[in-house]
Coordinates of C-alpha atoms and ligand atoms in Angstrom, one line a residue:
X42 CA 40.9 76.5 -45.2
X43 CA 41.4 76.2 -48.9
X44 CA 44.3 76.8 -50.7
X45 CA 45.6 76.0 -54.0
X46 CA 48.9 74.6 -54.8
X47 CA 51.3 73.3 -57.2
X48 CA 53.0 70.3 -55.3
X49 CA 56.9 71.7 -54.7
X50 CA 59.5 69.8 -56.6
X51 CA 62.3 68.7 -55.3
X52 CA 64.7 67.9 -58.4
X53 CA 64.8 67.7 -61.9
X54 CA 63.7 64.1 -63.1
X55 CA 66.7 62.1 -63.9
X56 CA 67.0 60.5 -67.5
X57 CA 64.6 57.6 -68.0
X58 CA 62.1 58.5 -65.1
X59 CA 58.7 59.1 -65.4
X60 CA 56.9 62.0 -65.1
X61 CA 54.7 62.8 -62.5
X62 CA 52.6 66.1 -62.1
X63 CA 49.9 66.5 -59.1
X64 CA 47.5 69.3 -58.9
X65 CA 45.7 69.3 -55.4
X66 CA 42.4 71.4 -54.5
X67 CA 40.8 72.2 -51.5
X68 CA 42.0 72.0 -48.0
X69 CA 45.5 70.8 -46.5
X70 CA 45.0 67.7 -45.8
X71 CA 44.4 67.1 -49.2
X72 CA 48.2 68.7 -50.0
X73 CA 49.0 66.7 -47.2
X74 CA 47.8 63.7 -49.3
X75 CA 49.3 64.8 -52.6
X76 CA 52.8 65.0 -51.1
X77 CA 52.5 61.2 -49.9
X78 CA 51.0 60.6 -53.3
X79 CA 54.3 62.2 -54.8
X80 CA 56.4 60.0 -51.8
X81 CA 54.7 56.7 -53.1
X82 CA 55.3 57.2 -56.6
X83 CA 59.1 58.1 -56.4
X84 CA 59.8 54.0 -55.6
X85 CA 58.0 53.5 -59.0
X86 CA 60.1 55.3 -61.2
X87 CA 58.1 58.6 -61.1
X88 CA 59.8 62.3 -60.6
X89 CA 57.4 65.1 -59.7
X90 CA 57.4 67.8 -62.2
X91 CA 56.3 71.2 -62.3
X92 CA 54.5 70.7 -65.8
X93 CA 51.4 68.9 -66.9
X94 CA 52.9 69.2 -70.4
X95 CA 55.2 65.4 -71.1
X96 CA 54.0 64.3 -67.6
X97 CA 52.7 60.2 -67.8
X98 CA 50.6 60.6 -65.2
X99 CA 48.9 63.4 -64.1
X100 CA 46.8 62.8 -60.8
X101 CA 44.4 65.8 -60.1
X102 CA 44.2 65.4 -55.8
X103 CA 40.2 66.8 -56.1
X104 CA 38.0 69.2 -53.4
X105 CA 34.2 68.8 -53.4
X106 CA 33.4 71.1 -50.6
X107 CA 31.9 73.6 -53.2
X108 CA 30.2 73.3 -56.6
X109 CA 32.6 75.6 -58.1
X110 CA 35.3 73.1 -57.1
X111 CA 33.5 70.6 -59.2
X112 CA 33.7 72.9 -62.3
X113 CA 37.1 73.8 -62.0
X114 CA 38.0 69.4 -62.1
X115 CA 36.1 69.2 -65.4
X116 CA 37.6 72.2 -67.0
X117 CA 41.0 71.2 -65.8
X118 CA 40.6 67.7 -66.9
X119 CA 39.6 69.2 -70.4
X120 CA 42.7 71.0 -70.7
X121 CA 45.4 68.6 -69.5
X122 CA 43.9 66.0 -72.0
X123 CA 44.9 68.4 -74.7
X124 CA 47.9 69.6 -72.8
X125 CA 49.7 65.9 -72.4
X126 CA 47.4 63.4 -74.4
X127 CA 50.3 60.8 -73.8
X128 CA 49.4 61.4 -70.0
X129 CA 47.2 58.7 -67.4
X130 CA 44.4 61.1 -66.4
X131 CA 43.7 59.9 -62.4
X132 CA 41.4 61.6 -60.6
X133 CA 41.9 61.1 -56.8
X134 CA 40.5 63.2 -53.3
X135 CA 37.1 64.1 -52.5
X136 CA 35.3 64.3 -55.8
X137 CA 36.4 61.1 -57.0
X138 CA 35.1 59.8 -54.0
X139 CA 32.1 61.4 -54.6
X140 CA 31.1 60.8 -57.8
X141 CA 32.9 57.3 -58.2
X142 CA 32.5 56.1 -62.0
X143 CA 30.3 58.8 -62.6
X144 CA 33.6 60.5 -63.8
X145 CA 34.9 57.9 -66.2
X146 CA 31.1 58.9 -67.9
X147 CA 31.5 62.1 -67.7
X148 CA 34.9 62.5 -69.1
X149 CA 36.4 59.7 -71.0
X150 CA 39.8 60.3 -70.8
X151 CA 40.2 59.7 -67.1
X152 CA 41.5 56.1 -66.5
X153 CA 41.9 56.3 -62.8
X154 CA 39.4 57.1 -60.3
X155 CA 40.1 57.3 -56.1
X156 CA 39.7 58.9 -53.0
X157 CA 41.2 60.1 -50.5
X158 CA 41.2 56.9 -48.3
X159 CA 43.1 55.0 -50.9
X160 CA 45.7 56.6 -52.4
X161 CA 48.4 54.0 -51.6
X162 CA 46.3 51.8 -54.0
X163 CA 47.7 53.8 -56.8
X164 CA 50.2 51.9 -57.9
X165 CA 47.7 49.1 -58.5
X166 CA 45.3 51.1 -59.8
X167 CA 48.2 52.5 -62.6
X168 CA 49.2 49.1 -63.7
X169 CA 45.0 48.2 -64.1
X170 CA 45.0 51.0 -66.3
X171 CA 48.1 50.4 -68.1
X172 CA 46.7 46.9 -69.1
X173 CA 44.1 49.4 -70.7
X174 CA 41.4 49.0 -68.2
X175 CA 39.5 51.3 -66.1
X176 CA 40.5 51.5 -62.7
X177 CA 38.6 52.5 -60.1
X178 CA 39.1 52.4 -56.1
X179 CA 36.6 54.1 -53.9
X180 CA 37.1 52.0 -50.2
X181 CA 37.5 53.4 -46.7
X182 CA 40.1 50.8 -45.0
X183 CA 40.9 52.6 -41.9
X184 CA 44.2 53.7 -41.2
X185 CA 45.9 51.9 -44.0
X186 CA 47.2 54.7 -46.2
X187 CA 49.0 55.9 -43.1
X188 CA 50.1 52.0 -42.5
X189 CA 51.5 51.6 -46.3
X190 CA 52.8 55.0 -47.5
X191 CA 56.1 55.6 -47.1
X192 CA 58.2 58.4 -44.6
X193 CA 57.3 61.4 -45.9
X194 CA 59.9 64.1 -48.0
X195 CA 60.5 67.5 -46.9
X196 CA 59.9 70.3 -48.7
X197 CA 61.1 73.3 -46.9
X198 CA 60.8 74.3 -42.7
X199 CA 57.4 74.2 -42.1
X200 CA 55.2 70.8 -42.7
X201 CA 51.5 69.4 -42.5
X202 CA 51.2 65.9 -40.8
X203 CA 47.3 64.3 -40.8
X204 CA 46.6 62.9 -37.3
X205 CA 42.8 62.6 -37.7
X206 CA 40.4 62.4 -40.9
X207 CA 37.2 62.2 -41.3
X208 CA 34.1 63.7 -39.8
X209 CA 31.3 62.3 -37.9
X210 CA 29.4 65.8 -37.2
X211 CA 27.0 66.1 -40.6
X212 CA 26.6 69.7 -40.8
X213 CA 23.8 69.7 -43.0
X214 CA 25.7 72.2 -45.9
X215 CA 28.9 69.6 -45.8
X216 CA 30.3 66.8 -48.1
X217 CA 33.4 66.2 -45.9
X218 CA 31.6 63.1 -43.6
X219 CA 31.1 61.6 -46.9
X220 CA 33.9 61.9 -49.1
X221 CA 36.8 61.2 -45.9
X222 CA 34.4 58.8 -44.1
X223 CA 33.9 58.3 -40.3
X224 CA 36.2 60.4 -37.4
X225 CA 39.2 58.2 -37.2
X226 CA 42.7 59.3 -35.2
X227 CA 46.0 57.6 -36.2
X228 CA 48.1 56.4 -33.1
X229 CA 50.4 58.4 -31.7
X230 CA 54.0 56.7 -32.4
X231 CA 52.7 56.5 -35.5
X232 CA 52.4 60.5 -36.0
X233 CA 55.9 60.8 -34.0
X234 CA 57.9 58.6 -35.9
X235 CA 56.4 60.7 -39.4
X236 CA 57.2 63.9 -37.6
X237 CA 61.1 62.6 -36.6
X238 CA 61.7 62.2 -39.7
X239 CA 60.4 65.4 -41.1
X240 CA 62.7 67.2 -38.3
X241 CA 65.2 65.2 -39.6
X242 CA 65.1 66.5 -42.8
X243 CA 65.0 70.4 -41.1
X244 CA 61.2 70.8 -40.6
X245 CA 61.2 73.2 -37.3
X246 CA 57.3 73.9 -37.5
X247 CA 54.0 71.0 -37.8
X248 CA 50.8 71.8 -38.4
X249 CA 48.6 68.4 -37.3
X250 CA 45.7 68.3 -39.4
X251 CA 42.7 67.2 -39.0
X252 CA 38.8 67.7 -40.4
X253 CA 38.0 67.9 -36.9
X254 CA 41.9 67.7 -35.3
X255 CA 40.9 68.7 -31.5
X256 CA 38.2 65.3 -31.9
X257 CA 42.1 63.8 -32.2
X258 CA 41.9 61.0 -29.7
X259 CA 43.7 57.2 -29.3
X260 CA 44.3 54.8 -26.8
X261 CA 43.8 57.8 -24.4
X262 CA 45.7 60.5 -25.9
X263 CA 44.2 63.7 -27.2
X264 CA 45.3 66.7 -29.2
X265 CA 47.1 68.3 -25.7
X266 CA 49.5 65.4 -24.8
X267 CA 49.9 64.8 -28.3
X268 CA 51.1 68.5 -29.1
X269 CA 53.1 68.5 -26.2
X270 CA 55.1 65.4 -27.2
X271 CA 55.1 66.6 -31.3
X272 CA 56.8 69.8 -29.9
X273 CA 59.2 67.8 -27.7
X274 CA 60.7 65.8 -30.6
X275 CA 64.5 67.5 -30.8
X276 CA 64.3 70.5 -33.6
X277 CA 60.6 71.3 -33.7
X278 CA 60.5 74.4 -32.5
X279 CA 56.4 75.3 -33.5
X280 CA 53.5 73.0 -33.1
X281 CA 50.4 74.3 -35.3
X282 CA 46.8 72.1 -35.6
X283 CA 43.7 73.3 -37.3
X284 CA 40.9 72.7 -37.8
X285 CA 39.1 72.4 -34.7
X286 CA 34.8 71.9 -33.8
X287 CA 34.1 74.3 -31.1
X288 CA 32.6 71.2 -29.3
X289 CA 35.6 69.2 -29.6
X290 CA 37.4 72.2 -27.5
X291 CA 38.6 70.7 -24.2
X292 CA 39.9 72.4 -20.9
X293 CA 43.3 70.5 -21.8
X294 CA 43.4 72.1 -24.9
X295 CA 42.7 75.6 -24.1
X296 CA 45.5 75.1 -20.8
X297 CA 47.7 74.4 -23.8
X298 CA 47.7 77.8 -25.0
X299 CA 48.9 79.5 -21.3
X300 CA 52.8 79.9 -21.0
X301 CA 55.3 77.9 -19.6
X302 CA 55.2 79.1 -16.8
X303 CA 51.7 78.2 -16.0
X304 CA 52.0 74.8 -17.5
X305 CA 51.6 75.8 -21.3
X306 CA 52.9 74.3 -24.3
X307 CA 55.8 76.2 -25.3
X308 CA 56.2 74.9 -28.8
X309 CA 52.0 75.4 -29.5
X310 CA 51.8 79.1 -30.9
X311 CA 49.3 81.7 -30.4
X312 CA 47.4 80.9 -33.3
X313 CA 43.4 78.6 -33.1
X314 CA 41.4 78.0 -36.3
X315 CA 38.0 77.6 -34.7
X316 CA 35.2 78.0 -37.6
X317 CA 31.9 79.5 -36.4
X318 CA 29.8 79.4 -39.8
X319 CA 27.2 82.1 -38.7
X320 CA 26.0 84.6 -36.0
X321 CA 23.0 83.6 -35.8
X322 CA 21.4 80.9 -33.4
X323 CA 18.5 79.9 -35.6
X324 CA 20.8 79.3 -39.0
X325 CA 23.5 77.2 -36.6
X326 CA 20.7 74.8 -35.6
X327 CA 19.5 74.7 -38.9
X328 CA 23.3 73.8 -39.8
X329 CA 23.2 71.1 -37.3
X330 CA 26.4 72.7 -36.0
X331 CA 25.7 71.7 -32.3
X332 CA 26.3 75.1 -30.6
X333 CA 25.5 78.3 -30.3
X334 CA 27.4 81.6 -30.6
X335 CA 27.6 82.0 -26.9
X336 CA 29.2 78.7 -26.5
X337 CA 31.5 79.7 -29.2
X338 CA 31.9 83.0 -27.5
X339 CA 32.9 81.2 -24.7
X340 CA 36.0 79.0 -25.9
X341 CA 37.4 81.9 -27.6
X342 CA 37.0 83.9 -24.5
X343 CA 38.5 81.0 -22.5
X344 CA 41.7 80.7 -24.7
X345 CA 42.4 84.7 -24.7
X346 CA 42.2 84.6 -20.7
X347 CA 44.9 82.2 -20.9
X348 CA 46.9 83.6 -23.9
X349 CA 45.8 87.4 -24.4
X350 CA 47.2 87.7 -27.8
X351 CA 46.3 84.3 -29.3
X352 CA 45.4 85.0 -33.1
X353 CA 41.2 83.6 -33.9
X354 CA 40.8 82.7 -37.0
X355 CA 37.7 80.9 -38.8
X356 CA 35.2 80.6 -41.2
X357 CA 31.9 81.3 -42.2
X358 CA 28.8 80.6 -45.1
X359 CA 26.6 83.2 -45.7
X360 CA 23.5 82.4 -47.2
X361 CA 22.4 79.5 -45.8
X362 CA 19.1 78.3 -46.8
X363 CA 16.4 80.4 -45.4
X364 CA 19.2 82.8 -44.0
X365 CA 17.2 86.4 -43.3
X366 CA 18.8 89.5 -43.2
X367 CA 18.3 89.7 -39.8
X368 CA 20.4 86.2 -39.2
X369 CA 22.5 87.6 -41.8
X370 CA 22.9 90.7 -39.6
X371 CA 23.8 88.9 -36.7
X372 CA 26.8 87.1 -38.6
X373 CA 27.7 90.4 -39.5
X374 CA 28.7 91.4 -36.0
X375 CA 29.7 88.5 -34.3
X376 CA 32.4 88.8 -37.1
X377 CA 33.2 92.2 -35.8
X378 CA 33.1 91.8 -32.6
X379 CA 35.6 88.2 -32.3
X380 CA 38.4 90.3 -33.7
X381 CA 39.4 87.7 -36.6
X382 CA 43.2 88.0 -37.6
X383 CA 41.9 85.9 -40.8
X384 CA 39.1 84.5 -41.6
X385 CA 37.7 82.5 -44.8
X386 CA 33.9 82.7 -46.0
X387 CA 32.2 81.3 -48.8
X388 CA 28.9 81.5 -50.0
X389 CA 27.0 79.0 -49.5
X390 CA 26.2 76.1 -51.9
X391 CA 24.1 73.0 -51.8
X392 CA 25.9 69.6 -52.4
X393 CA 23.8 67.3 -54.2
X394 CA 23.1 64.3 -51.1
X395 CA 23.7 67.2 -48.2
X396 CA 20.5 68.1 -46.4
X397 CA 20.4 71.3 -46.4
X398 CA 20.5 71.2 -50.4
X399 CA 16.6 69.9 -50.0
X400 CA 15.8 72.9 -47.8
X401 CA 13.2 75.1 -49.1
X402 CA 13.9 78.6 -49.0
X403 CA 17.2 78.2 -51.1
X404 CA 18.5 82.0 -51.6
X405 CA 19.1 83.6 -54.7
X406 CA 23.0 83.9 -56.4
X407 CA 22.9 87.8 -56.2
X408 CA 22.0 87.9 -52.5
X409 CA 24.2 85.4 -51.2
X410 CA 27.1 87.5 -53.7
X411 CA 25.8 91.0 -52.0
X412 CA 26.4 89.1 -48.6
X413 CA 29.5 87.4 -48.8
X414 CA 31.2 91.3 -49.9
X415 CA 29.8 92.4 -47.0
X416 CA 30.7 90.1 -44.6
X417 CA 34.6 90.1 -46.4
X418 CA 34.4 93.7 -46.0
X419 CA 34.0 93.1 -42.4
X420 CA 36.6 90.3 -42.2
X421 CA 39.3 92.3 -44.2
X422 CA 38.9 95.1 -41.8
X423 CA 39.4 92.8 -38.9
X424 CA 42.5 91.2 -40.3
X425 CA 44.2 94.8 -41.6
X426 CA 43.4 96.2 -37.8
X427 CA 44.7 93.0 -36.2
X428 CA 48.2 93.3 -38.7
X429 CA 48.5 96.9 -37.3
X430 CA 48.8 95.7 -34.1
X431 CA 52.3 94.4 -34.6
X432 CA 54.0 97.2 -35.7
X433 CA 56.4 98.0 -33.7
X434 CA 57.0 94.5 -32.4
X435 CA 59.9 92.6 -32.8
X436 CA 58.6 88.6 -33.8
X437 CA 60.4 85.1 -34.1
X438 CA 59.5 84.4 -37.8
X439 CA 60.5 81.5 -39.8
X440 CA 62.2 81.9 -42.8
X441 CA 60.8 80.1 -46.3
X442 CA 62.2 81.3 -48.8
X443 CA 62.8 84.4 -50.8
X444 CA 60.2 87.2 -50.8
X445 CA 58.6 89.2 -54.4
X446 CA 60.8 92.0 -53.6
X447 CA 63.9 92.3 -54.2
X448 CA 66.7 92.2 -50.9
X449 CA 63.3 91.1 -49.0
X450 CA 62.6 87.4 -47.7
X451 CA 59.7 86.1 -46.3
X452 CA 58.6 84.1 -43.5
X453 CA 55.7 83.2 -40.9
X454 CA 54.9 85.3 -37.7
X455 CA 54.0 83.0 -34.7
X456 CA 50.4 84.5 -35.1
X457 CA 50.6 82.9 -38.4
X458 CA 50.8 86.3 -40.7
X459 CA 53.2 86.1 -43.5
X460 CA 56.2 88.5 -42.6
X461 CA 58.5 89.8 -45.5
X462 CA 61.5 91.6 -44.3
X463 CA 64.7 93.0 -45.6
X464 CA 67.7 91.2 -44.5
X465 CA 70.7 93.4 -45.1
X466 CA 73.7 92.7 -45.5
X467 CA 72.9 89.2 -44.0
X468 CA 73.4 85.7 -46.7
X469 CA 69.8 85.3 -47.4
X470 CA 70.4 81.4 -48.6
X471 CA 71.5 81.0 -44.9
X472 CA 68.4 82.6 -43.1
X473 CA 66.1 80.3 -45.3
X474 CA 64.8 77.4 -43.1
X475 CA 65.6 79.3 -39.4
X476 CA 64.4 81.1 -37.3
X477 CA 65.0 84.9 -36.8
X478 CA 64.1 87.9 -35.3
X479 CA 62.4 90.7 -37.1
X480 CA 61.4 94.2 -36.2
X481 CA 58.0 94.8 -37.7
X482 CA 58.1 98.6 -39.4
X483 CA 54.7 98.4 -41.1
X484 CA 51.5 96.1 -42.0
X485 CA 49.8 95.7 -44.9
X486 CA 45.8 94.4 -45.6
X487 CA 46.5 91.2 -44.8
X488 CA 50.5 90.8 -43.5
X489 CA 53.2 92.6 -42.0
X490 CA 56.7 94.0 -43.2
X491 CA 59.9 94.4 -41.2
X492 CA 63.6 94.1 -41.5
X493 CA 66.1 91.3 -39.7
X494 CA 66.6 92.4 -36.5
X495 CA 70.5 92.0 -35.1
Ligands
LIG1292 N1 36.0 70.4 -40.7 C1 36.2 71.8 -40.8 C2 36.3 72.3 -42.3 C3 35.4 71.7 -43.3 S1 35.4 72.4 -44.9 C4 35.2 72.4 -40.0 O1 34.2 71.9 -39.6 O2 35.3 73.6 -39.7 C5 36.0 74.0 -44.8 C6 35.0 75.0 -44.8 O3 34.2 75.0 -46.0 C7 33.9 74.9 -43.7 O4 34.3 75.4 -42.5 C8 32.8 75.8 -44.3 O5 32.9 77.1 -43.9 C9 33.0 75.6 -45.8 N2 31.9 74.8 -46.4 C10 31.7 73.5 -46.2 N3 30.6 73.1 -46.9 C11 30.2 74.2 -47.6 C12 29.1 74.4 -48.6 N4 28.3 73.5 -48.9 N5 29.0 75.7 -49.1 C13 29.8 76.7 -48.7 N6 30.9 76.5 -47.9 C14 31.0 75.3 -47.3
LIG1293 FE1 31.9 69.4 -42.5 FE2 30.8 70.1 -40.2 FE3 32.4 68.0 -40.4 FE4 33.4 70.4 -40.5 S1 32.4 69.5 -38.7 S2 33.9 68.7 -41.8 S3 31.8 71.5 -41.6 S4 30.4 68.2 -41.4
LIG1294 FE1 37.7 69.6 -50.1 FE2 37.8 67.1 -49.2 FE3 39.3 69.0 -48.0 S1 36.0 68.2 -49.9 S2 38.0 70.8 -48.3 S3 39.5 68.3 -50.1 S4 38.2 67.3 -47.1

């Protein structure tokens, strides 16, 4: 699921600190990581800022999932060395992974290079580079960034918390098994302790992460138990994970979903990431994805007879190589017929070292373009329908903070929609960070609209 973000700041730097500004790309756990980054740095003397201008060190927390990602690193980099020349250029996550040193070659001004696995060797790394030298860091030692970085800062209600990394599937399109390295899961006291102190600090709802989360497995506990005991921790009121393999899906799991009164997991909400990547039989073997539609059918069918109104949500590549219109076709209505309440796609591009980038048959930019609009077209429709269906409804939504409008705040649906509503004559700076009621008046494309319900 990418999104981008600028990493929230928590206070103005105090006099004398040093400036730190993050960017991350790509997917959560990669904010995930650039929040820790931020957590490590404090100790050192450096205060997150909102600016890339007068920052010392600017760490760019890099996606390579896509070749446009890539781009966007290299014209970034270009810009924040004329933005803040006086600035330590670091280039952590995915890509640095990926391309190593081939980044100190291709853009001279970065002095730090690392991935994702070794981000709490950035304080070494710094002073290497403060000595003048090139620094670079590109290791997998399992488990130790969770071992050595410290208890993670809140920023707001709702936070991510990485239980598993890695991926051990190989799609054939994917970079992900090689930039975060081999499936690993992080023990569970471990995750508890992180997600104690986050409640601590007012977070009511965790999203475990994961690059295949429901693979979340150690010394005998899986992604169930370990949801159930997440939620039980005193103040977490809503347990999130994403993103999950549809062969990682187990009976546990799906039982999750039912309600309490059939041995569900209150705290878990209605909401399962499960990315299908195409319709078509042919183009998921040619993925290497390991299933088929009707066994993906079949988990989604298996979580709704246990929770009607769980939200699906997942995501797709069209244009795969050697992708015909018929295969194309058949994406087309599987992602009609699932009844997506959101849904990323992307078209598809080959990752130099991937297999499928060798594949002959590689389609053409227009047609995959053409393709992708159609298949959002279909999406879009899903997710406006799936909105509408809420209207009417009064929901639990958590408050973050204020909305665009005026009077208006917004806040998450437990479906996972973004919810702004009007609050009345209510103090708005006391809703933010709880949990209220809202009646849902209308929807929107993509989220719904409401006003505090009393
Ligand atoms: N581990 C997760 C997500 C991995 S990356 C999973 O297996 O679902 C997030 C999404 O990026 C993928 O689900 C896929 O839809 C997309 N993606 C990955 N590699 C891609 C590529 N080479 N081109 C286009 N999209 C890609
Ligand atoms: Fe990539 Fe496939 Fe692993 Fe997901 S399961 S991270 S798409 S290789
Ligand atoms: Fe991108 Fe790495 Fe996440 S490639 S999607 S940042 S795992």
């Amino acid at each position: 699921m990418p999104i981008r973000i600028a990493h929230a700041v928590d206070q103005a730097p105090h006099a004398g600190a040093k400036r730190l500004f993050v960017k991350s790309y790509g997917c959560q756990m990669n904010v995930y990581d650039g929040i820790r980054l931020a957590d490590l740095m404090k100790p050192q003397g450096y205060a997150l800022v909102e600016e890339a201008a007068g920052a010392d060190l600017i760490v760019l927390n890099t996606c390579h999932i896509r070749e446009k990602a890539d781009d966007k690193l290299f014209s970034d980099l270009g810009r924040y060395k004329r933005l803040a020349p006086q600035a330590i250029l670091a280039v952590g996550g995915c890509t640095g992974q990926a391309l190593g040193a081939q980044i100190f070659q291709q853009q001279p001004a970065v002095k730090i290079v690392f991935g994702p696995q070794t981000i709490q060797r950035l304080p070494a790394l710094l002073s290497k580079a403060l000595r003048g030298e090139r620094a670079i860091d590109t290791d997998f030692p399992e488990l130790e960034k969770f071992d050595a970085l410290p208890t993670p800062g809140a920023y707001g209600a709702s936070a991510f918390v990485t239980i598993q990394e890695g991926c051990d599937k190989f799609c054939t399109y994917c970079v992900v098994p090689y930039t975060r390295g081999a499936e690993i899961s992080r023990p569970a006291d471990d995750i508890l302790a992180e997600v104690q102190a986050l409640a601590a600090q007012g977070v009511k709802d965790v999203t475990l992460l994961g690059q295949n989360v429901n693979a979340y497995e150690h010394a005998g506990v899986g992604l169930a138990e370990l949801c159930r005991v997440v939620g039980d921790v005193p103040g977490i009121a809503r347990v999130r994970f994403t993103t999950s393999h549809p062969n990682n899906t187990t009976p546990e799991l799906i039982a999750a979903f039912a309600p309490p009164a059939q041995g569900g997991n209150p705290k878990l909400m209605p909401y399962f990431h499960l990315p299908v990547q195409a319709g078509s039989d042919s183009v998921l073997a040619r993925m290497n994805r390991n299933h088929t539609v009707q066994s993906y059918l079949d988990i989604i069918a298996a979580v709704r007879a246990v929770r009607p109104d769980v939200a699906i949500s997942g995501d797709f590549i069209v244009g795969f190589p050697g992708e015909t219109e018929e295969e194309f076709q058949q994406t087309l209505a599987l992602a009609a017929h699932v009844g997506y309440v959101g849904a990323y796609s992307f078209a598809y591009s080959p990752r130099p070292g991937t297999p499928a980038a060798d594949l002959p048959d590689q389609l053409d930019e227009i047609t995959k373009k053409n393709r992708l609009a159609a298949l959002q077209a279909v999406l879009d429709a899903s997710t406006a329908a799936a909105c509408a269906t809420f209207v009417g409804q009064v929901l639990d939504v958590l408050v973050e903070g204020p909305a665009k409008e005026a009077n208006q705040l917004r806040g998450r649906s437990p479906h996972n929609l973004a919810v702004n509503f009007s609050y009345g004559a209510a103090d708005p700076a006391a809703l933010v960070g709880q949990l209220v009621q809202v009646q849902i008046t209308t929807s929107t494309p993509r989220s719904l609209v409401g006003s505090l319900s009393v």
